Coordinates of C-alpha atoms and ligand atoms in Angstrom, one line a residue:
M179 CA -25.2 101.6 30.4
Q180 CA -24.0 98.9 32.1
A181 CA -26.9 95.9 33.6
P182 CA -26.3 96.5 36.8
V183 CA -24.9 93.9 39.0
V184 CA -27.1 92.9 42.3
G185 CA -25.6 90.6 44.5
G186 CA -23.4 89.3 41.4
V187 CA -26.4 88.7 39.4
R188 CA -26.8 90.7 36.4
L189 CA -29.9 92.5 35.4
P190 CA -31.9 94.6 33.2
R191 CA -31.5 97.9 34.5
G192 CA -34.5 100.6 34.4
N193 CA -35.0 104.2 33.5
G194 CA -36.6 105.1 36.8
E195 CA -39.8 104.2 34.9
V196 CA -43.0 103.6 36.8
I197 CA -43.9 99.9 37.5
R198 CA -47.6 99.6 38.9
L199 CA -48.0 96.1 41.2
A200 CA -50.6 95.3 42.9
R201 CA -50.2 94.5 46.5
G202 CA -49.1 91.2 47.4
A203 CA -47.4 90.9 43.8
S204 CA -44.7 87.9 43.4
L205 CA -41.2 88.7 41.9
S206 CA -42.6 86.8 38.8
D207 CA -44.8 89.7 38.6
F208 CA -42.2 91.8 38.8
A209 CA -40.0 90.1 36.8
E210 CA -43.0 90.2 34.0
K211 CA -43.6 93.8 34.1
I212 CA -39.6 94.5 33.6
D213 CA -38.8 91.6 31.1
A214 CA -36.5 90.0 33.1
N215 CA -36.0 86.3 34.4
P216 CA -37.9 85.9 37.7
A217 CA -35.1 83.4 38.5
S218 CA -32.6 86.7 38.5
L219 CA -34.9 88.5 40.5
V220 CA -35.0 85.5 43.4
Q221 CA -31.0 85.6 43.5
A222 CA -31.1 89.1 43.7
L223 CA -33.3 89.1 46.5
F224 CA -31.2 86.3 48.2
N225 CA -28.6 88.0 48.1
L226 CA -30.0 91.0 49.5
G227 CA -30.6 89.1 52.5
E228 CA -34.3 88.1 51.6
M229 CA -35.8 84.2 50.9
V230 CA -38.6 83.8 48.6
T231 CA -39.9 81.5 45.9
A232 CA -40.6 83.1 42.5
T233 CA -44.3 82.7 43.1
Q234 CA -44.6 84.0 46.5
S235 CA -46.4 87.0 47.2
V236 CA -43.9 90.1 48.9
G237 CA -44.3 92.9 51.0
D238 CA -44.5 96.4 49.4
D239 CA -41.4 97.3 51.3
T240 CA -39.4 94.3 49.3
L241 CA -41.0 95.4 46.1
Q242 CA -39.6 99.1 46.7
L243 CA -36.1 97.9 47.9
L244 CA -35.8 95.9 44.9
G245 CA -36.8 98.1 42.6
D246 CA -34.8 101.3 43.8
E247 CA -31.7 98.4 42.8
L248 CA -33.0 98.1 39.4
N249 CA -34.0 102.3 39.1
F250 CA -37.7 101.4 38.6
K251 CA -40.1 103.4 40.1
V252 CA -42.3 101.1 42.2
Q253 CA -45.9 102.1 42.9
V254 CA -47.9 98.9 44.8
V255 CA -51.1 100.0 44.4
S256 CA -53.3 99.2 47.2
P257 CA -56.6 96.9 46.9
E258 CA -58.7 99.6 47.5
D259 CA -57.5 102.0 44.1
E260 CA -57.3 98.7 42.5
D261 CA -60.9 97.7 43.1
R262 CA -61.7 101.3 42.3
E263 CA -60.3 100.6 38.6
L264 CA -61.9 97.8 38.7
L265 CA -65.4 99.1 39.0
D266 CA -64.3 102.2 37.0
S267 CA -63.6 99.8 34.3
F268 CA -67.3 98.6 34.6
D269 CA -68.6 102.4 34.9
L270 CA -69.3 102.5 38.5
T271 CA -68.7 103.7 41.8
Y272 CA -69.1 103.0 45.0
G273 CA -70.0 106.0 47.0
D274 CA -72.7 109.1 46.7
D275 CA -70.1 111.2 44.7
D276 CA -72.9 111.8 41.5
D277 CA -75.5 112.1 44.0
E278 CA -77.5 115.6 43.4
E279 CA -78.3 117.7 46.2
E280 CA -81.9 117.6 45.9
D281 CA -82.8 114.0 45.3
L282 CA -80.9 113.2 49.1
V283 CA -83.6 112.7 51.4
V284 CA -83.2 111.9 55.0
R285 CA -82.1 108.5 56.4
P286 CA -82.1 106.4 59.5
P287 CA -79.1 106.6 62.0
V288 CA -77.4 103.7 61.7
V289 CA -76.2 102.4 65.4
T290 CA -73.8 100.3 66.9
V291 CA -73.6 99.5 70.7
M292 CA -70.3 99.3 72.1
G293 CA -68.4 99.0 75.6
H294 CA -66.8 96.8 78.4
V295 CA -68.2 93.3 78.5
D296 CA -70.7 92.3 80.9
H297 CA -71.6 96.1 81.2
G298 CA -75.0 94.9 79.1
K299 CA -74.5 95.9 75.6
T300 CA -76.6 92.5 74.9
R301 CA -79.1 92.8 77.1
L302 CA -79.7 96.9 75.6
L303 CA -80.2 95.4 72.1
D304 CA -82.7 92.6 73.2
T305 CA -84.7 95.3 75.5
I306 CA -84.5 97.6 72.5
R307 CA -85.7 94.8 70.3
Q308 CA -88.9 93.9 72.4
A309 CA -89.9 97.4 73.7
N310 CA -90.1 99.1 70.2
V311 CA -92.3 97.4 67.9
R312 CA -94.3 99.1 65.9
E313 CA -98.2 98.8 66.3
G314 CA -99.8 96.1 64.2
E315 CA -96.3 94.1 64.1
H316 CA -97.1 90.7 63.9
G317 CA -94.8 88.7 66.3
G318 CA -92.4 91.8 66.8
I319 CA -88.9 91.0 65.6
T320 CA -88.7 87.4 65.6
Q321 CA -85.4 87.0 63.6
H322 CA -81.3 87.4 64.3
I323 CA -80.4 89.2 60.9
G324 CA -77.4 91.2 62.2
A325 CA -79.2 94.0 62.3
Y326 CA -82.9 95.4 63.0
Q327 CA -84.9 99.0 62.8
V328 CA -87.5 100.7 66.0
P329 CA -89.4 103.3 65.5
T330 CA -88.9 105.8 68.1
T331 CA -91.1 109.5 67.9
L332 CA -89.1 112.5 68.4
D333 CA -91.3 115.9 68.4
G334 CA -94.7 113.9 67.4
E335 CA -93.0 112.3 64.2
E336 CA -92.2 108.3 64.0
R337 CA -88.4 107.9 63.4
L338 CA -86.4 105.4 62.5
I339 CA -83.2 103.6 64.3
T340 CA -81.4 100.8 62.9
F341 CA -79.1 98.9 65.3
I342 CA -76.3 96.8 64.8
D343 CA -77.3 93.6 66.5
T344 CA -73.6 92.5 67.3
P345 CA -72.4 94.1 70.3
G346 CA -69.0 94.9 71.0
H347 CA -66.3 96.8 68.7
E348 CA -64.6 93.7 67.2
A349 CA -67.3 93.6 64.4
F350 CA -66.9 97.6 64.1
T351 CA -63.6 97.2 64.0
A352 CA -63.3 94.4 61.4
M353 CA -65.6 96.2 59.0
R354 CA -63.7 99.5 59.4
A355 CA -60.7 97.3 58.5
R356 CA -62.7 96.7 55.3
G357 CA -63.1 100.4 54.3
A358 CA -66.4 100.1 55.3
K359 CA -68.2 102.6 57.1
V360 CA -71.6 101.7 58.7
T361 CA -72.0 103.1 61.6
D362 CA -73.1 106.9 61.9
I363 CA -73.4 106.4 65.8
A364 CA -71.9 104.6 68.9
I365 CA -73.6 104.1 72.0
L366 CA -71.5 103.6 74.8
V367 CA -72.8 101.2 77.2
V368 CA -71.3 101.8 80.7
A369 CA -72.2 99.8 83.7
A370 CA -73.0 102.3 86.4
D371 CA -71.6 100.2 89.5
D372 CA -68.4 99.2 87.6
G373 CA -67.1 102.5 85.6
V374 CA -64.7 102.9 82.7
M375 CA -62.7 99.7 81.9
P376 CA -60.6 98.7 79.2
Q377 CA -63.3 98.2 76.5
T378 CA -64.8 101.0 77.1
V379 CA -61.6 102.9 76.6
E380 CA -61.1 100.7 73.5
A381 CA -64.7 101.6 72.1
I382 CA -64.0 104.9 72.5
N383 CA -61.1 105.3 70.4
H384 CA -62.2 103.0 67.7
A385 CA -65.3 105.5 67.8
K386 CA -63.2 108.6 67.6
S387 CA -61.0 107.1 65.2
A388 CA -63.8 106.4 62.7
D389 CA -65.4 109.9 63.5
V390 CA -68.5 108.5 65.0
P391 CA -70.1 110.5 67.8
I392 CA -71.0 108.5 71.0
V393 CA -73.7 108.9 72.9
V394 CA -73.3 107.1 76.7
A395 CA -75.7 104.8 77.9
V396 CA -74.6 104.7 82.0
N397 CA -76.4 101.4 82.1
K398 CA -77.3 99.4 85.5
I399 CA -79.0 102.2 87.5
D400 CA -81.3 99.8 89.0
K401 CA -78.2 98.3 91.2
E402 CA -77.2 99.2 94.3
G403 CA -74.0 100.9 94.1
A404 CA -74.8 102.5 90.7
D405 CA -73.2 106.0 90.9
P406 CA -74.0 107.5 87.0
A407 CA -72.0 110.9 88.7
K408 CA -69.1 109.2 89.1
I409 CA -69.3 107.7 85.5
R410 CA -69.8 111.1 83.8
G411 CA -66.8 112.4 85.6
Q412 CA -64.5 109.5 84.6
L413 CA -65.8 109.8 81.0
T414 CA -64.5 113.4 80.8
E415 CA -60.7 112.4 81.0
F416 CA -61.6 110.9 77.2
G417 CA -63.3 114.2 76.1
L418 CA -66.7 112.9 77.0
V419 CA -68.3 116.0 78.9
A420 CA -71.9 115.4 79.3
E421 CA -74.0 118.3 78.4
E422 CA -75.2 119.2 81.9
Y423 CA -71.4 119.7 82.5
G424 CA -71.3 121.8 79.2
G425 CA -70.6 119.4 77.0
D426 CA -72.1 118.0 74.0
T427 CA -72.0 114.6 74.5
M428 CA -75.3 113.3 75.4
F429 CA -75.3 110.9 78.5
V430 CA -78.8 108.9 79.3
D431 CA -79.2 107.1 83.0
I432 CA -80.6 103.7 82.2
S433 CA -81.7 100.3 82.9
A434 CA -81.1 97.4 80.5
R435 CA -83.0 95.1 82.6
N436 CA -86.1 97.2 83.9
G437 CA -86.1 99.2 80.4
T438 CA -85.2 102.4 82.5
N439 CA -85.4 105.6 79.9
I440 CA -84.8 103.4 76.3
D441 CA -87.3 106.1 75.3
Q442 CA -84.7 108.9 76.0
L443 CA -81.9 106.9 74.9
L444 CA -83.4 106.6 71.4
E445 CA -84.2 110.2 71.4
A446 CA -80.9 111.1 72.2
V447 CA -79.3 109.0 69.6
L448 CA -81.6 111.0 67.3
L449 CA -81.0 114.5 68.2
T450 CA -76.7 113.5 68.4
A451 CA -77.5 112.5 64.5
D452 CA -79.7 115.9 63.7
A453 CA -77.1 117.8 66.1
S454 CA -74.0 116.4 64.6
L455 CA -74.5 114.8 61.0
D456 CA -76.2 115.0 57.8
L457 CA -77.7 111.9 57.3
R458 CA -79.0 111.9 53.6
A459 CA -79.1 109.5 50.6
N460 CA -80.2 109.1 47.3
P461 CA -83.4 106.3 47.2
D462 CA -83.7 106.6 43.5
R463 CA -80.6 104.4 41.9
E464 CA -79.1 101.5 42.0
A465 CA -79.0 100.5 45.7
Q466 CA -75.4 100.3 47.4
G467 CA -74.6 98.8 50.4
V468 CA -72.3 96.7 52.8
S469 CA -72.6 92.9 54.1
I470 CA -72.9 93.2 57.9
E471 CA -73.7 89.4 58.3
A472 CA -73.5 86.4 56.3
H473 CA -73.6 82.7 56.3
L474 CA -74.7 79.6 54.4
D475 CA -78.2 78.3 55.3
R476 CA -78.9 74.8 54.8
G477 CA -82.2 75.3 53.0
R478 CA -81.5 78.4 51.3
G479 CA -77.8 78.6 50.4
P480 CA -75.9 81.8 51.3
V481 CA -77.8 84.3 53.0
A482 CA -76.7 88.2 53.6
T483 CA -77.2 90.8 55.4
V484 CA -77.2 94.0 53.9
L485 CA -77.6 97.3 55.3
I486 CA -78.6 99.1 52.6
Q487 CA -76.2 102.8 52.5
R488 CA -78.2 104.8 49.2
G489 CA -80.4 103.4 46.0
T490 CA -83.0 101.0 47.1
L491 CA -82.7 97.3 46.4
R492 CA -85.1 95.3 44.9
V493 CA -85.9 91.6 44.1
G494 CA -84.5 90.7 41.1
D495 CA -81.4 93.1 41.0
S496 CA -78.3 91.8 40.2
V497 CA -75.6 92.3 42.9
V498 CA -72.1 91.6 44.0
A499 CA -70.6 92.2 47.2
G500 CA -67.1 91.4 47.4
D501 CA -66.4 88.4 45.8
A502 CA -69.8 87.0 46.0
Y503 CA -72.3 88.1 43.6
G504 CA -75.8 86.7 42.6
R505 CA -79.5 88.1 41.5
V506 CA -81.6 89.3 44.8
R507 CA -84.2 86.1 44.9
K508 CA -86.1 87.7 48.0
M509 CA -85.6 89.4 51.0
V510 CA -86.7 89.1 54.4
D511 CA -86.9 91.4 57.4
E512 CA -86.1 90.9 60.8
H513 CA -89.7 90.5 61.5
G514 CA -89.2 87.3 59.1
D515 CA -91.5 89.3 56.5
D516 CA -91.0 89.3 52.8
V517 CA -89.2 92.9 51.5
P518 CA -89.8 93.6 47.9
E519 CA -87.6 96.9 47.7
A520 CA -85.4 98.0 50.5
L521 CA -84.4 102.1 51.1
P522 CA -81.4 103.9 52.7
S523 CA -80.3 102.4 56.1
R524 CA -82.7 99.3 56.2
P525 CA -81.3 96.1 56.8
V526 CA -82.1 93.2 54.9
Q527 CA -81.6 89.6 54.3
V528 CA -80.6 88.8 50.6
I529 CA -81.3 85.4 49.3
G530 CA -79.3 84.7 45.7
F531 CA -75.7 84.9 46.2
T532 CA -73.8 81.7 44.7
S533 CA -71.4 82.2 47.6
V534 CA -71.1 83.5 50.9
P535 CA -70.1 87.6 50.8
R536 CA -67.6 88.5 53.8
A537 CA -69.2 90.8 56.8
G538 CA -67.8 94.7 55.3
D539 CA -68.1 93.7 51.7
S540 CA -69.3 96.3 49.8
L541 CA -72.4 95.6 47.7
L542 CA -73.5 96.7 44.5
V543 CA -76.1 96.7 41.9
V544 CA -74.6 96.3 38.8
E545 CA -76.7 95.9 35.2
E546 CA -76.3 92.8 34.4
D547 CA -75.3 89.2 36.0
R548 CA -72.4 89.0 33.9
I549 CA -70.8 92.0 35.3
A550 CA -71.5 90.8 39.0
R551 CA -69.9 88.1 38.1
Q552 CA -66.9 89.4 36.2
I553 CA -66.2 91.8 39.1
A554 CA -66.6 88.9 41.6
D555 CA -64.1 86.6 39.8
R556 CA -61.5 89.5 39.7
R557 CA -61.5 90.4 43.7
A558 CA -61.3 86.5 44.3
A559 CA -58.3 86.4 42.5
R560 CA -56.5 89.4 44.5
R561 CA -58.0 88.3 47.6
R562 CA -56.2 85.3 47.0
N563 CA -53.2 87.2 46.1
E564 CA -53.4 89.5 49.8
L565 CA -53.8 86.1 51.5
A566 CA -51.0 84.6 50.6
A567 CA -48.7 87.6 51.0
K568 CA -50.4 88.3 54.6
G569 CA -49.9 84.7 56.0
R570 CA -46.3 85.0 54.4
R571 CA -43.2 86.2 56.7
R572 CA -40.3 87.5 56.2
I573 CA -36.8 86.0 56.7
S574 CA -33.8 87.7 57.0
L575 CA -30.7 85.2 56.0
E576 CA -29.3 86.2 59.4
D577 CA -32.1 85.1 61.5
L578 CA -32.4 82.1 59.1
D579 CA -30.8 79.7 60.8
S580 CA -32.1 80.4 63.6
V581 CA -35.8 80.4 62.5
L582 CA -35.5 77.2 61.1
K583 CA -33.9 76.1 64.0
E584 CA -36.7 77.7 66.7
T585 CA -39.7 79.3 64.7
S586 CA -42.7 77.3 66.7
Q587 CA -45.9 77.9 64.5
L588 CA -49.2 77.4 65.7
N589 CA -51.8 77.0 62.3
L590 CA -55.3 77.7 62.9
I591 CA -58.3 76.8 61.0
L592 CA -61.6 79.1 61.8
K593 CA -65.1 78.1 61.4
G594 CA -67.5 80.2 62.2
D595 CA -71.6 80.9 62.2
N596 CA -71.4 83.8 60.2
S597 CA -68.2 86.0 58.2
G598 CA -69.2 88.9 61.0
T599 CA -67.5 86.4 63.9
V600 CA -65.1 84.7 61.8
E601 CA -63.2 87.3 61.1
A602 CA -63.3 89.1 64.5
L603 CA -62.1 86.2 65.9
E604 CA -58.9 86.2 62.8
E605 CA -58.5 89.8 63.8
A606 CA -58.3 89.0 67.3
L607 CA -56.4 86.1 67.1
I608 CA -53.5 87.5 65.0
G609 CA -53.8 90.4 67.6
I610 CA -52.3 88.3 70.2
D611 CA -48.7 88.9 70.7
V612 CA -46.6 86.9 72.6
G613 CA -43.0 87.8 70.9
E614 CA -41.3 87.1 67.8
E615 CA -40.5 83.3 67.9
V616 CA -44.1 82.0 67.8
E617 CA -45.9 83.0 65.0
L618 CA -49.7 82.4 64.6
R619 CA -51.1 81.6 61.2
V620 CA -54.8 81.4 59.9
I621 CA -54.5 79.1 57.0
D622 CA -58.3 78.6 56.2
R623 CA -61.4 80.1 57.3
G624 CA -65.0 79.7 56.8
V625 CA -68.4 80.0 57.7
G626 CA -70.3 76.8 58.5
G627 CA -69.9 73.1 60.6
V628 CA -66.3 72.1 60.8
T629 CA -66.4 69.4 58.2
E630 CA -63.8 66.5 56.7
T631 CA -62.2 68.9 54.2
N632 CA -61.1 71.1 56.9
V633 CA -59.9 68.1 58.9
N634 CA -57.9 67.1 56.2
L635 CA -56.4 70.2 55.9
A636 CA -55.8 70.4 59.4
A637 CA -53.8 67.4 59.5
A638 CA -51.3 67.9 56.5
S639 CA -50.7 71.0 58.2
N640 CA -51.0 70.2 61.8
A641 CA -53.6 72.7 62.4
I642 CA -55.9 73.0 65.1
I643 CA -59.3 73.6 63.9
I644 CA -61.6 76.7 66.1
G645 CA -65.2 76.1 66.1
F646 CA -66.9 79.1 67.3
N647 CA -70.9 78.6 67.3
V648 CA -70.6 75.6 65.1
R649 CA -69.9 71.9 65.8
A650 CA -68.5 69.2 63.4
E651 CA -70.2 68.1 60.4
G652 CA -70.6 64.5 59.9
K653 CA -67.7 62.0 59.9
A654 CA -65.8 65.3 60.7
T655 CA -64.9 64.4 64.2
E656 CA -64.5 60.4 63.3
L657 CA -61.7 61.5 60.9
A658 CA -60.4 64.2 63.7
N659 CA -59.9 61.7 66.2
R660 CA -58.4 59.1 63.5
E661 CA -55.8 61.7 62.6
G662 CA -55.3 63.2 65.6
V663 CA -56.8 66.5 65.0
E664 CA -57.6 68.8 67.5
I665 CA -61.1 71.0 67.3
R666 CA -61.9 73.3 70.1
Y667 CA -65.3 74.7 70.3
Y668 CA -66.2 78.3 71.7
T669 CA -68.8 80.4 72.3
V670 CA -67.4 83.1 73.6
I671 CA -64.5 85.2 71.8
Y672 CA -62.8 86.1 74.5
Q673 CA -62.4 82.4 75.6
A674 CA -61.2 81.6 72.6
I675 CA -58.5 84.4 72.6
E676 CA -57.3 83.7 76.0
E677 CA -57.0 80.1 75.5
I678 CA -54.7 80.5 72.2
T679 CA -52.8 82.9 74.4
K680 CA -52.2 80.2 76.6
A681 CA -51.3 77.7 73.8
L682 CA -48.7 79.8 71.9
T683 CA -47.1 80.8 75.7
G684 CA -47.0 77.0 76.5
M685 CA -45.1 77.1 72.8
L686 CA -42.2 79.3 74.1
K687 CA -39.5 77.9 74.6
P688 CA -38.5 79.0 78.4
V689 CA -36.4 81.7 79.0
Y690 CA -33.6 81.5 81.4
E691 CA -31.9 84.7 83.2
E692 CA -28.9 84.5 85.0
V693 CA -28.7 84.7 88.6
S694 CA -25.4 85.6 89.9
L695 CA -23.9 83.3 93.1
G696 CA -20.5 84.6 93.7
T697 CA -17.1 85.0 92.6
V698 CA -13.9 83.1 93.5
E699 CA -10.0 84.1 93.3
I700 CA -7.7 81.2 92.4
R701 CA -4.9 81.8 94.6
A702 CA -3.1 78.0 94.0
L703 CA -2.8 75.3 91.3
F704 CA -2.9 71.7 92.2
K705 CA -2.1 68.9 90.0
S706 CA -4.2 65.7 91.1
S707 CA -3.6 62.4 88.4
K708 CA -7.7 61.7 89.1
A709 CA -8.8 65.1 88.9
G710 CA -6.7 67.2 86.5
L711 CA -6.3 70.5 87.5
I712 CA -7.6 71.9 90.5
A713 CA -7.8 75.7 91.3
G714 CA -7.2 76.6 94.8
C715 CA -9.8 79.5 95.6
M716 CA -10.3 81.6 97.9
V717 CA -14.6 82.6 97.9
T718 CA -14.6 86.6 97.6
S719 CA -18.0 87.3 97.3
G720 CA -21.5 85.2 97.5
V721 CA -21.0 81.2 97.2
V722 CA -20.0 79.0 95.1
R723 CA -21.6 75.8 94.3
R724 CA -20.9 72.5 92.8
N725 CA -22.2 72.2 89.6
A726 CA -22.8 75.8 89.1
K727 CA -22.4 77.8 86.2
A728 CA -19.3 79.7 85.6
R729 CA -17.0 82.2 83.8
L730 CA -13.2 82.6 84.1
L731 CA -12.1 86.5 84.3
R732 CA -8.7 87.3 83.6
D733 CA -7.5 91.0 84.3
S734 CA -11.5 91.9 83.8
A735 CA -11.8 90.0 80.5
V736 CA -13.7 86.7 79.8
I737 CA -11.3 84.0 78.9
A738 CA -13.9 81.3 78.6
E739 CA -17.9 81.2 79.0
N740 CA -20.5 78.7 79.9
L741 CA -18.5 76.7 81.9
T742 CA -19.4 74.3 84.9
V743 CA -17.9 74.0 88.2
T744 CA -17.1 70.3 88.0
S745 CA -16.3 69.6 91.7
L746 CA -16.3 71.4 94.6
R747 CA -14.0 70.8 98.1
R748 CA -13.1 72.0 101.1
E749 CA -10.4 71.2 102.8
K750 CA -10.1 67.3 101.8
D751 CA -14.2 66.5 102.2
D752 CA -16.4 67.5 99.0
A753 CA -18.8 70.1 99.7
T754 CA -21.6 71.4 97.7
E755 CA -21.1 74.9 98.8
V756 CA -18.4 77.2 100.0
R757 CA -19.4 80.3 101.5
E758 CA -17.5 83.9 100.9
G759 CA -14.2 83.7 103.4
Y760 CA -13.6 80.1 103.2
E761 CA -11.4 78.5 101.2
C762 CA -11.9 75.9 98.6
G763 CA -11.0 73.3 95.6
L764 CA -12.6 73.1 92.5
T765 CA -12.0 71.7 88.8
L766 CA -14.0 73.6 86.0
T767 CA -14.8 71.9 82.7
Y768 CA -11.7 73.9 81.3
S769 CA -8.2 73.7 82.9
D770 CA -6.7 76.6 81.2
F771 CA -6.8 78.9 84.6
K772 CA -3.9 80.9 86.0
V773 CA -3.1 82.0 89.5
G774 CA -5.0 85.5 90.2
D775 CA -7.8 84.5 87.2
V776 CA -11.2 85.2 89.0
I777 CA -14.4 82.9 88.5
E778 CA -17.6 84.0 88.4
T779 CA -20.4 81.6 89.2
Y780 CA -24.0 81.5 88.5
E781 CA -27.4 79.7 88.0
L782 CA -29.8 79.7 85.3
Q783 CA -33.1 80.6 86.4
E784 CA -36.2 79.8 84.2
K785 CA -38.2 82.9 83.7
P786 CA -41.5 83.2 84.1
R787 CA -43.0 84.9 80.6
G788 CA -44.8 88.0 80.9
Ligands
LIG1015 P1 -72.4 92.4 77.6 O1 -71.4 91.5 77.6 O2 -72.1 93.6 77.3 O3 -73.1 92.4 76.2 O4 -73.3 92.2 78.7 P2 -74.8 91.3 78.8 O5 -75.8 92.4 78.5 O6 -74.5 90.2 78.7 O7 -74.8 92.1 80.7 C1 -74.2 91.1 82.0 C2 -74.4 91.0 82.9 O8 -75.7 92.3 83.4 C3 -76.2 90.2 82.3 O9 -76.2 88.9 84.0 C4 -77.4 91.2 82.2 O10 -78.3 90.3 82.6 C5 -76.9 92.3 83.4 N1 -77.4 93.5 83.3 C6 -77.4 94.0 81.6 N2 -78.3 95.4 82.1 C7 -78.5 95.4 83.4 C8 -78.8 96.2 84.1 O11 -79.6 97.6 83.5 N3 -79.5 95.9 85.9 C9 -79.3 95.1 85.8 N4 -79.2 94.9 87.2 N5 -78.2 94.2 85.4 C10 -78.3 94.1 83.8

């Protein structure tokens, strides 16, 4: 059979065989699989309307398109599948598939507090942290490690609840985006003096799509104007019907400030867990968990808070979390105490990683350091590919010209105090939508202060650096000043988003809107040695102005566009404007007009961006 010709290029033709390509693969990868010359694939794709280089990552649909053209069946392997295969090759699985029913033991529920800004999420977490300290615990909870456990009594039995100590749904969604399901129950905080707000609705949607039951904390009941009944009414619209109204959602009226009904809220969490979830895990196996927060500590190196999901994590275990690996040297809890072993649902700070894992990375205990390292390395390589794929914008030939002329791109480098916030910030920033013409790219991100390396990269790629809860280190500020690199510092995600949105909108070129002025009809033509051909007109509607934009119509068809009224006279005098019903003489930047033609005049007004 003849080789197919794609856009003039001869290429090998498949027989419908399956080719597996990793998400974010390049044309070189593709070429290697089908034993073709990468350059010919580049050319073929170019002819199909896409410009990519051989080593650049391409999107799924591009791989499919090329596959279809060449009669190969392209299977794009998702990162999850790939990871499963990777673990499989080491005889490992992430998950509880192999746990026997009789090995399962009840574990504490893991709770995330969500809700609208200022409704009291942070305050609630603080109050719970302070009020529920087990007797004999010295000093209570002293460290922020990203999660904490509190005891609560239900039916005379002491039980634990694990709280994720980062309020808001950004962290929740960032983790879910990595496929990590950490939260068992969401506490939805709604201020009784305010009501259901946009982020309340978002939180409900996030919890629902993750299939996480919700307990509603109606907060600030100490405030004047608090109306808990109204909140119950509003929430029924979102499918959250209070038990007292015949529904199955528990509502607890609280005051995070005064500590009112906090115990009842904790009880409601346990009751909801018991009623709708089967929270059990096998403690007798190698530990698996999720990294929920991680940062680089000056003295201790990479520090990651890990929530154990099954098994028991012990000091000395070889671990891999995402593309970080290491051996557990030390584990510390939220009280600052050493923990020799951590059971399911227990959050612990793990020291001993060689690099900082990301929030949402799953953690596995493996047999030996070598395996941990191999898995980490393979994942790191894959992640580099993925990032490259994500950062690339597809440019079609049709708009290549305009893209080259018009694309405004805002490059950002994000630095933050822990990986959770950096990710939340990245996610939120990427989500800013200001239309097609401006593109936002996060070209680098990381945990820790702003370094000279960051500044150098920013200078080279014309980027702005965002420091979230961190400052510049060493000579970074000096360098930034010298290089003209802008560093912006934030402590509130919301504010960062607002300012970046503004910056992006500012980069947009103004949009002009045509505002019609009026129409004139040409009744006579005069020749002037100075002005050329003059149209003697009658203004039939609106007005005509000097310097106005105009188009010429003949028999209702546009003859000429984008003209300007260069001079305007009323009788013998220059005029700036002539109104409907009056005669005038005018010249245009175009003089091929005739008696009977109609001139439409308009102005361009800048349209505010929505
Ligand atoms: P977040 O944005 O949801 O984390 O809200 P915060 O926890 O920061 O609370 C926002 C504001 O509401 C703060 O000034 C809190 O002190 C206040 N606040 C929180 N809970 C209560 C409460 O139960 N009663 C009253 N009166 N104020 C509260």
